[in-house]
Short mmCIF file of N, CA and C in Angstrom, two decimals:
data_model
loop_
_atom_site.label_atom_id
_atom_site.label_comp_id
_atom_site.label_asym_id
_atom_site.label_seq_id
_atom_site.Cartn_x
_atom_site.Cartn_y
_atom_site.Cartn_z
N UNK A 29 0.85 -1.17 0.00
CA UNK A 29 0.00 0.00 0.00
C UNK A 29 0.90 1.24 0.00
N UNK A 30 0.92 1.94 -1.11
CA UNK A 30 1.78 3.11 -1.20
C UNK A 30 1.05 4.24 -1.91
N UNK A 31 1.64 5.44 -1.83
CA UNK A 31 1.03 6.59 -2.45
C UNK A 31 0.05 7.31 -1.54
N UNK A 32 -0.16 6.77 -0.36
CA UNK A 32 -1.08 7.35 0.61
C UNK A 32 -0.66 6.84 1.98
N UNK A 33 -1.09 7.52 3.02
CA UNK A 33 -0.72 7.13 4.38
C UNK A 33 -1.87 6.39 5.04
N UNK A 34 -1.49 5.38 5.84
CA UNK A 34 -2.50 4.58 6.54
C UNK A 34 -2.22 4.57 8.04
N UNK A 35 -3.19 4.08 8.76
CA UNK A 35 -3.07 3.90 10.21
C UNK A 35 -3.80 2.61 10.57
N UNK A 36 -3.56 2.13 11.77
CA UNK A 36 -4.32 1.00 12.29
C UNK A 36 -5.28 1.52 13.35
N UNK A 37 -6.51 1.04 13.28
CA UNK A 37 -7.54 1.41 14.25
C UNK A 37 -8.06 0.16 14.93
N UNK A 38 -8.45 0.30 16.19
CA UNK A 38 -9.09 -0.77 16.93
C UNK A 38 -10.60 -0.51 16.94
N UNK A 39 -11.35 -1.58 16.80
CA UNK A 39 -12.80 -1.46 16.84
C UNK A 39 -13.33 -2.47 17.84
N UNK A 40 -14.17 -2.02 18.75
CA UNK A 40 -14.72 -2.89 19.79
C UNK A 40 -16.20 -3.13 19.56
N UNK A 41 -16.59 -4.40 19.68
CA UNK A 41 -17.99 -4.78 19.65
C UNK A 41 -18.22 -5.71 20.82
N UNK A 42 -19.22 -5.42 21.62
CA UNK A 42 -19.52 -6.25 22.79
C UNK A 42 -19.68 -7.71 22.37
N UNK A 43 -19.01 -8.58 23.10
CA UNK A 43 -19.13 -10.01 22.86
C UNK A 43 -18.15 -10.57 21.84
N UNK A 44 -17.38 -9.72 21.19
CA UNK A 44 -16.38 -10.17 20.21
C UNK A 44 -15.01 -9.66 20.60
N UNK A 45 -13.99 -10.36 20.14
CA UNK A 45 -12.63 -9.86 20.32
C UNK A 45 -12.50 -8.53 19.56
N UNK A 46 -11.64 -7.65 20.08
CA UNK A 46 -11.39 -6.39 19.37
C UNK A 46 -10.91 -6.69 17.96
N UNK A 47 -11.24 -5.83 17.04
CA UNK A 47 -10.82 -5.99 15.66
C UNK A 47 -9.86 -4.85 15.30
N UNK A 48 -8.90 -5.16 14.45
CA UNK A 48 -7.92 -4.20 13.99
C UNK A 48 -8.16 -3.92 12.52
N UNK A 49 -8.09 -2.65 12.14
CA UNK A 49 -8.32 -2.26 10.76
C UNK A 49 -7.23 -1.34 10.26
N UNK A 50 -6.81 -1.58 9.03
CA UNK A 50 -5.96 -0.63 8.33
C UNK A 50 -6.91 0.32 7.61
N UNK A 51 -6.70 1.61 7.83
CA UNK A 51 -7.55 2.62 7.20
C UNK A 51 -6.66 3.76 6.71
N UNK A 52 -7.24 4.67 5.97
CA UNK A 52 -6.49 5.85 5.54
C UNK A 52 -6.24 6.75 6.74
N UNK A 53 -5.08 7.39 6.73
CA UNK A 53 -4.72 8.27 7.84
C UNK A 53 -5.66 9.47 7.94
N UNK A 54 -6.03 10.03 6.80
CA UNK A 54 -6.97 11.15 6.85
C UNK A 54 -7.89 11.12 5.63
N UNK A 55 -8.95 11.88 5.70
CA UNK A 55 -9.99 11.85 4.66
C UNK A 55 -9.72 12.80 3.51
N UNK A 56 -8.54 13.37 3.45
CA UNK A 56 -8.23 14.32 2.38
C UNK A 56 -7.16 13.79 1.43
N UNK A 57 -6.84 12.52 1.53
CA UNK A 57 -5.81 11.95 0.67
C UNK A 57 -6.37 11.62 -0.71
N UNK A 58 -5.44 11.58 -1.66
CA UNK A 58 -5.81 11.18 -3.03
C UNK A 58 -4.56 10.61 -3.69
N UNK A 59 -4.69 9.43 -4.23
CA UNK A 59 -3.58 8.80 -4.95
C UNK A 59 -4.16 7.93 -6.06
N UNK A 60 -4.02 8.42 -7.26
CA UNK A 60 -4.54 7.69 -8.42
C UNK A 60 -3.56 7.83 -9.58
N UNK A 61 -2.31 7.36 -9.40
CA UNK A 61 -1.29 7.59 -10.43
C UNK A 61 -1.63 6.94 -11.78
N UNK A 62 -2.34 5.85 -11.78
CA UNK A 62 -2.68 5.17 -13.03
C UNK A 62 -3.97 5.70 -13.66
N UNK A 63 -4.71 6.51 -12.92
CA UNK A 63 -5.98 7.04 -13.42
C UNK A 63 -7.14 6.05 -13.34
N UNK A 64 -6.92 4.91 -12.68
CA UNK A 64 -7.97 3.88 -12.60
C UNK A 64 -9.22 4.38 -11.89
N UNK A 65 -9.03 5.06 -10.78
CA UNK A 65 -10.19 5.58 -10.03
C UNK A 65 -10.98 6.57 -10.88
N UNK A 66 -10.27 7.46 -11.54
CA UNK A 66 -10.94 8.45 -12.38
C UNK A 66 -11.72 7.77 -13.50
N UNK A 67 -11.16 6.74 -14.12
CA UNK A 67 -11.87 6.00 -15.17
C UNK A 67 -13.14 5.33 -14.64
N UNK A 68 -13.13 4.99 -13.35
CA UNK A 68 -14.31 4.38 -12.73
C UNK A 68 -15.32 5.42 -12.26
N UNK A 69 -14.99 6.69 -12.44
CA UNK A 69 -15.90 7.76 -12.02
C UNK A 69 -15.71 8.19 -10.58
N UNK A 70 -14.58 7.83 -9.98
CA UNK A 70 -14.31 8.20 -8.59
C UNK A 70 -13.44 9.45 -8.60
N UNK A 71 -14.00 10.57 -8.22
CA UNK A 71 -13.29 11.85 -8.23
C UNK A 71 -12.32 11.94 -7.05
N UNK A 72 -11.48 12.96 -7.09
CA UNK A 72 -10.53 13.16 -5.99
C UNK A 72 -11.26 13.40 -4.67
N UNK A 73 -12.42 14.05 -4.72
CA UNK A 73 -13.19 14.30 -3.50
C UNK A 73 -13.78 13.03 -2.92
N UNK A 74 -14.14 12.08 -3.79
CA UNK A 74 -14.74 10.82 -3.33
C UNK A 74 -13.71 9.74 -3.06
N UNK A 75 -12.51 9.89 -3.59
CA UNK A 75 -11.50 8.84 -3.54
C UNK A 75 -11.26 8.28 -2.13
N UNK A 76 -11.07 9.10 -1.10
CA UNK A 76 -10.72 8.55 0.21
C UNK A 76 -11.88 7.94 0.99
N UNK A 77 -13.10 8.08 0.53
CA UNK A 77 -14.25 7.66 1.33
C UNK A 77 -14.27 6.16 1.62
N UNK A 78 -13.73 5.33 0.73
CA UNK A 78 -13.71 3.89 0.97
C UNK A 78 -12.83 3.53 2.16
N UNK A 79 -11.84 4.35 2.44
CA UNK A 79 -10.79 4.00 3.39
C UNK A 79 -10.99 4.51 4.80
N UNK A 80 -12.22 4.84 5.16
CA UNK A 80 -12.52 5.36 6.49
C UNK A 80 -13.53 4.44 7.18
N UNK A 81 -13.43 4.34 8.49
CA UNK A 81 -14.46 3.63 9.26
C UNK A 81 -15.60 4.62 9.51
N UNK A 82 -16.74 4.34 8.91
CA UNK A 82 -17.89 5.23 8.98
C UNK A 82 -18.79 4.85 10.16
N UNK A 83 -19.43 5.84 10.82
CA UNK A 83 -20.37 5.53 11.89
C UNK A 83 -21.48 4.58 11.44
N UNK A 84 -21.97 4.74 10.22
CA UNK A 84 -23.03 3.85 9.72
C UNK A 84 -22.52 2.42 9.57
N UNK A 85 -21.27 2.26 9.14
CA UNK A 85 -20.67 0.93 9.04
C UNK A 85 -20.48 0.31 10.41
N UNK A 86 -20.10 1.13 11.39
CA UNK A 86 -19.94 0.64 12.76
C UNK A 86 -21.27 0.18 13.32
N UNK A 87 -22.33 0.94 13.06
CA UNK A 87 -23.65 0.55 13.56
C UNK A 87 -24.14 -0.74 12.88
N UNK A 88 -23.91 -0.86 11.58
CA UNK A 88 -24.28 -2.09 10.88
C UNK A 88 -23.52 -3.28 11.46
N UNK A 89 -22.24 -3.10 11.74
CA UNK A 89 -21.44 -4.18 12.33
C UNK A 89 -21.99 -4.58 13.70
N UNK A 90 -22.39 -3.61 14.50
CA UNK A 90 -22.97 -3.91 15.82
C UNK A 90 -24.29 -4.68 15.68
N UNK A 91 -25.11 -4.28 14.73
CA UNK A 91 -26.38 -4.99 14.49
C UNK A 91 -26.13 -6.43 14.04
N UNK A 92 -25.17 -6.62 13.17
CA UNK A 92 -24.82 -7.96 12.71
C UNK A 92 -24.33 -8.81 13.86
N UNK A 93 -23.54 -8.22 14.75
CA UNK A 93 -22.99 -8.97 15.90
C UNK A 93 -24.09 -9.43 16.84
N UNK A 94 -25.20 -8.71 16.91
CA UNK A 94 -26.31 -9.09 17.80
C UNK A 94 -27.27 -10.07 17.16
N UNK A 95 -27.16 -10.27 15.87
CA UNK A 95 -28.09 -11.11 15.11
C UNK A 95 -27.55 -12.53 15.02
N UNK A 96 -28.39 -13.53 15.25
CA UNK A 96 -27.91 -14.91 15.10
C UNK A 96 -27.50 -15.20 13.66
N UNK A 97 -26.43 -15.97 13.51
CA UNK A 97 -25.96 -16.35 12.18
C UNK A 97 -26.78 -17.52 11.67
N UNK A 98 -27.28 -17.40 10.46
CA UNK A 98 -28.00 -18.47 9.80
C UNK A 98 -27.07 -19.03 8.72
N UNK A 99 -26.62 -20.26 8.89
CA UNK A 99 -25.65 -20.84 7.96
C UNK A 99 -26.23 -21.13 6.59
N UNK A 100 -27.55 -21.03 6.43
CA UNK A 100 -28.18 -21.25 5.12
C UNK A 100 -28.26 -19.98 4.28
N UNK A 101 -27.88 -18.85 4.83
CA UNK A 101 -28.00 -17.61 4.08
C UNK A 101 -26.63 -17.12 3.60
N UNK A 102 -26.67 -16.29 2.59
CA UNK A 102 -25.47 -15.65 2.07
C UNK A 102 -25.67 -14.15 2.21
N UNK A 103 -24.63 -13.46 2.67
CA UNK A 103 -24.69 -12.01 2.86
C UNK A 103 -23.82 -11.36 1.79
N UNK A 104 -24.35 -10.35 1.12
CA UNK A 104 -23.61 -9.55 0.15
C UNK A 104 -23.60 -8.12 0.67
N UNK A 105 -22.41 -7.61 0.93
CA UNK A 105 -22.29 -6.22 1.36
C UNK A 105 -21.83 -5.39 0.17
N UNK A 106 -22.70 -4.50 -0.29
CA UNK A 106 -22.37 -3.58 -1.37
C UNK A 106 -21.81 -2.30 -0.78
N UNK A 107 -20.70 -1.83 -1.34
CA UNK A 107 -20.07 -0.63 -0.81
C UNK A 107 -19.39 -0.91 0.52
N UNK A 108 -18.64 -2.00 0.58
CA UNK A 108 -18.07 -2.47 1.85
C UNK A 108 -16.97 -1.57 2.38
N UNK A 109 -16.31 -0.77 1.54
CA UNK A 109 -15.21 0.05 2.02
C UNK A 109 -14.13 -0.80 2.64
N UNK A 110 -13.84 -0.58 3.91
CA UNK A 110 -12.83 -1.37 4.63
C UNK A 110 -13.35 -2.74 5.04
N UNK A 111 -14.65 -2.95 4.96
CA UNK A 111 -15.22 -4.27 5.21
C UNK A 111 -15.59 -4.57 6.64
N UNK A 112 -15.79 -3.56 7.47
CA UNK A 112 -16.08 -3.80 8.89
C UNK A 112 -17.28 -4.74 9.08
N UNK A 113 -18.41 -4.41 8.48
CA UNK A 113 -19.61 -5.25 8.67
C UNK A 113 -19.39 -6.65 8.11
N UNK A 114 -18.76 -6.75 6.95
CA UNK A 114 -18.47 -8.06 6.36
C UNK A 114 -17.56 -8.88 7.24
N UNK A 115 -16.54 -8.25 7.80
CA UNK A 115 -15.60 -8.98 8.65
C UNK A 115 -16.25 -9.46 9.95
N UNK A 116 -17.13 -8.66 10.51
CA UNK A 116 -17.84 -9.10 11.72
C UNK A 116 -18.71 -10.31 11.40
N UNK A 117 -19.47 -10.23 10.32
CA UNK A 117 -20.32 -11.37 9.93
C UNK A 117 -19.47 -12.60 9.62
N UNK A 118 -18.36 -12.40 8.93
CA UNK A 118 -17.45 -13.49 8.58
C UNK A 118 -16.86 -14.13 9.85
N UNK A 119 -16.46 -13.29 10.80
CA UNK A 119 -15.91 -13.80 12.06
C UNK A 119 -16.94 -14.66 12.80
N UNK A 120 -18.21 -14.31 12.67
CA UNK A 120 -19.27 -15.05 13.34
C UNK A 120 -19.69 -16.31 12.59
N UNK A 121 -19.10 -16.53 11.41
CA UNK A 121 -19.37 -17.76 10.67
C UNK A 121 -20.31 -17.64 9.50
N UNK A 122 -20.71 -16.42 9.16
CA UNK A 122 -21.62 -16.22 8.04
C UNK A 122 -20.88 -16.38 6.71
N UNK A 123 -21.63 -16.76 5.68
CA UNK A 123 -21.13 -16.84 4.31
C UNK A 123 -21.28 -15.45 3.71
N UNK A 124 -20.17 -14.74 3.55
CA UNK A 124 -20.19 -13.33 3.17
C UNK A 124 -19.40 -13.10 1.89
N UNK A 125 -19.93 -12.23 1.05
CA UNK A 125 -19.18 -11.68 -0.07
C UNK A 125 -19.21 -10.16 0.09
N UNK A 126 -18.03 -9.56 0.12
CA UNK A 126 -17.91 -8.11 0.21
C UNK A 126 -17.68 -7.56 -1.20
N UNK A 127 -18.17 -6.34 -1.45
CA UNK A 127 -18.03 -5.75 -2.77
C UNK A 127 -17.93 -4.23 -2.65
N UNK A 128 -17.12 -3.65 -3.52
CA UNK A 128 -16.99 -2.19 -3.56
C UNK A 128 -16.53 -1.80 -4.96
N UNK A 129 -16.77 -0.56 -5.35
CA UNK A 129 -16.34 -0.10 -6.66
C UNK A 129 -14.95 0.53 -6.63
N UNK A 130 -14.42 0.81 -5.46
CA UNK A 130 -13.11 1.46 -5.37
C UNK A 130 -12.01 0.45 -5.69
N UNK A 131 -11.03 0.83 -6.51
CA UNK A 131 -9.99 -0.12 -6.91
C UNK A 131 -9.09 -0.60 -5.77
N UNK A 132 -9.04 0.11 -4.66
CA UNK A 132 -8.19 -0.32 -3.54
C UNK A 132 -8.95 -1.06 -2.44
N UNK A 133 -10.26 -1.12 -2.52
CA UNK A 133 -11.05 -1.74 -1.45
C UNK A 133 -10.67 -3.20 -1.24
N UNK A 134 -10.45 -3.94 -2.30
CA UNK A 134 -10.09 -5.35 -2.17
C UNK A 134 -8.77 -5.55 -1.44
N UNK A 135 -7.78 -4.72 -1.74
CA UNK A 135 -6.48 -4.82 -1.07
C UNK A 135 -6.60 -4.48 0.41
N UNK A 136 -7.36 -3.45 0.73
CA UNK A 136 -7.56 -3.09 2.14
C UNK A 136 -8.33 -4.19 2.87
N UNK A 137 -9.33 -4.76 2.22
CA UNK A 137 -10.09 -5.85 2.83
C UNK A 137 -9.18 -7.03 3.11
N UNK A 138 -8.35 -7.39 2.15
CA UNK A 138 -7.42 -8.50 2.33
C UNK A 138 -6.48 -8.25 3.51
N UNK A 139 -5.99 -7.03 3.62
CA UNK A 139 -5.12 -6.67 4.75
C UNK A 139 -5.89 -6.74 6.07
N UNK A 140 -7.13 -6.31 6.08
CA UNK A 140 -7.92 -6.35 7.32
C UNK A 140 -8.29 -7.77 7.71
N UNK A 141 -8.48 -8.65 6.74
CA UNK A 141 -8.66 -10.08 7.02
C UNK A 141 -7.40 -10.61 7.71
N UNK A 142 -6.23 -10.26 7.15
CA UNK A 142 -4.96 -10.73 7.70
C UNK A 142 -4.75 -10.20 9.13
N UNK A 143 -5.00 -8.92 9.33
CA UNK A 143 -4.80 -8.31 10.65
C UNK A 143 -5.65 -8.97 11.73
N UNK A 144 -6.78 -9.53 11.34
CA UNK A 144 -7.69 -10.15 12.30
C UNK A 144 -7.63 -11.67 12.28
N UNK A 145 -6.61 -12.22 11.59
CA UNK A 145 -6.35 -13.67 11.55
C UNK A 145 -7.60 -14.46 11.16
N UNK A 146 -8.30 -13.97 10.13
CA UNK A 146 -9.50 -14.64 9.64
C UNK A 146 -9.18 -15.43 8.38
N UNK A 147 -10.05 -16.37 8.06
CA UNK A 147 -9.93 -17.10 6.80
C UNK A 147 -10.27 -16.14 5.65
N UNK A 148 -9.92 -16.56 4.47
CA UNK A 148 -10.18 -15.74 3.28
C UNK A 148 -11.66 -15.36 3.20
N UNK A 149 -11.90 -14.12 2.89
CA UNK A 149 -13.26 -13.59 2.73
C UNK A 149 -13.47 -13.30 1.25
N UNK A 150 -14.59 -13.75 0.70
CA UNK A 150 -14.87 -13.52 -0.72
C UNK A 150 -15.06 -12.03 -0.98
N UNK A 151 -14.46 -11.59 -2.08
CA UNK A 151 -14.57 -10.19 -2.50
C UNK A 151 -14.80 -10.14 -4.00
N UNK A 152 -15.67 -9.27 -4.43
CA UNK A 152 -15.92 -9.04 -5.85
C UNK A 152 -15.96 -7.54 -6.09
N UNK A 153 -15.11 -7.09 -7.02
CA UNK A 153 -15.16 -5.68 -7.41
C UNK A 153 -16.47 -5.46 -8.15
N UNK A 154 -17.15 -4.38 -7.83
CA UNK A 154 -18.42 -4.11 -8.48
C UNK A 154 -18.57 -2.64 -8.79
N UNK A 155 -19.18 -2.35 -9.91
CA UNK A 155 -19.49 -0.97 -10.26
C UNK A 155 -20.97 -0.93 -10.59
N UNK A 156 -21.71 -0.07 -9.94
CA UNK A 156 -23.17 -0.13 -9.98
C UNK A 156 -23.80 1.00 -10.77
N UNK A 157 -23.08 1.57 -11.72
CA UNK A 157 -23.68 2.62 -12.55
C UNK A 157 -24.62 2.03 -13.56
#
């Protein structure tokens, strides 16, 4: 991960081990040397949004943690960003596929899986225009 600065954050959910996340250091960064993000329609103002832990994502993760896991269902998280909600569901044993349109979301998700010593989590790049 280069061209931008990152940090590690801890996230706590009652009843689960603390989770560690690699996220962007600040919300004003932009790094698109190949122009891939721009080709996908991601402007410099929108570029860093995938790399932040959002309050709405934290609340979704808390709701998932309180909900019983049904092994017969599959969860698809669209716009996963760093993958907090997907990782919580995955840690609890759910069949999860995370998806985002940002070209770096998959790499950050893979790193966050590694930081939390989880098994591989399915990821699919998606663009919903």
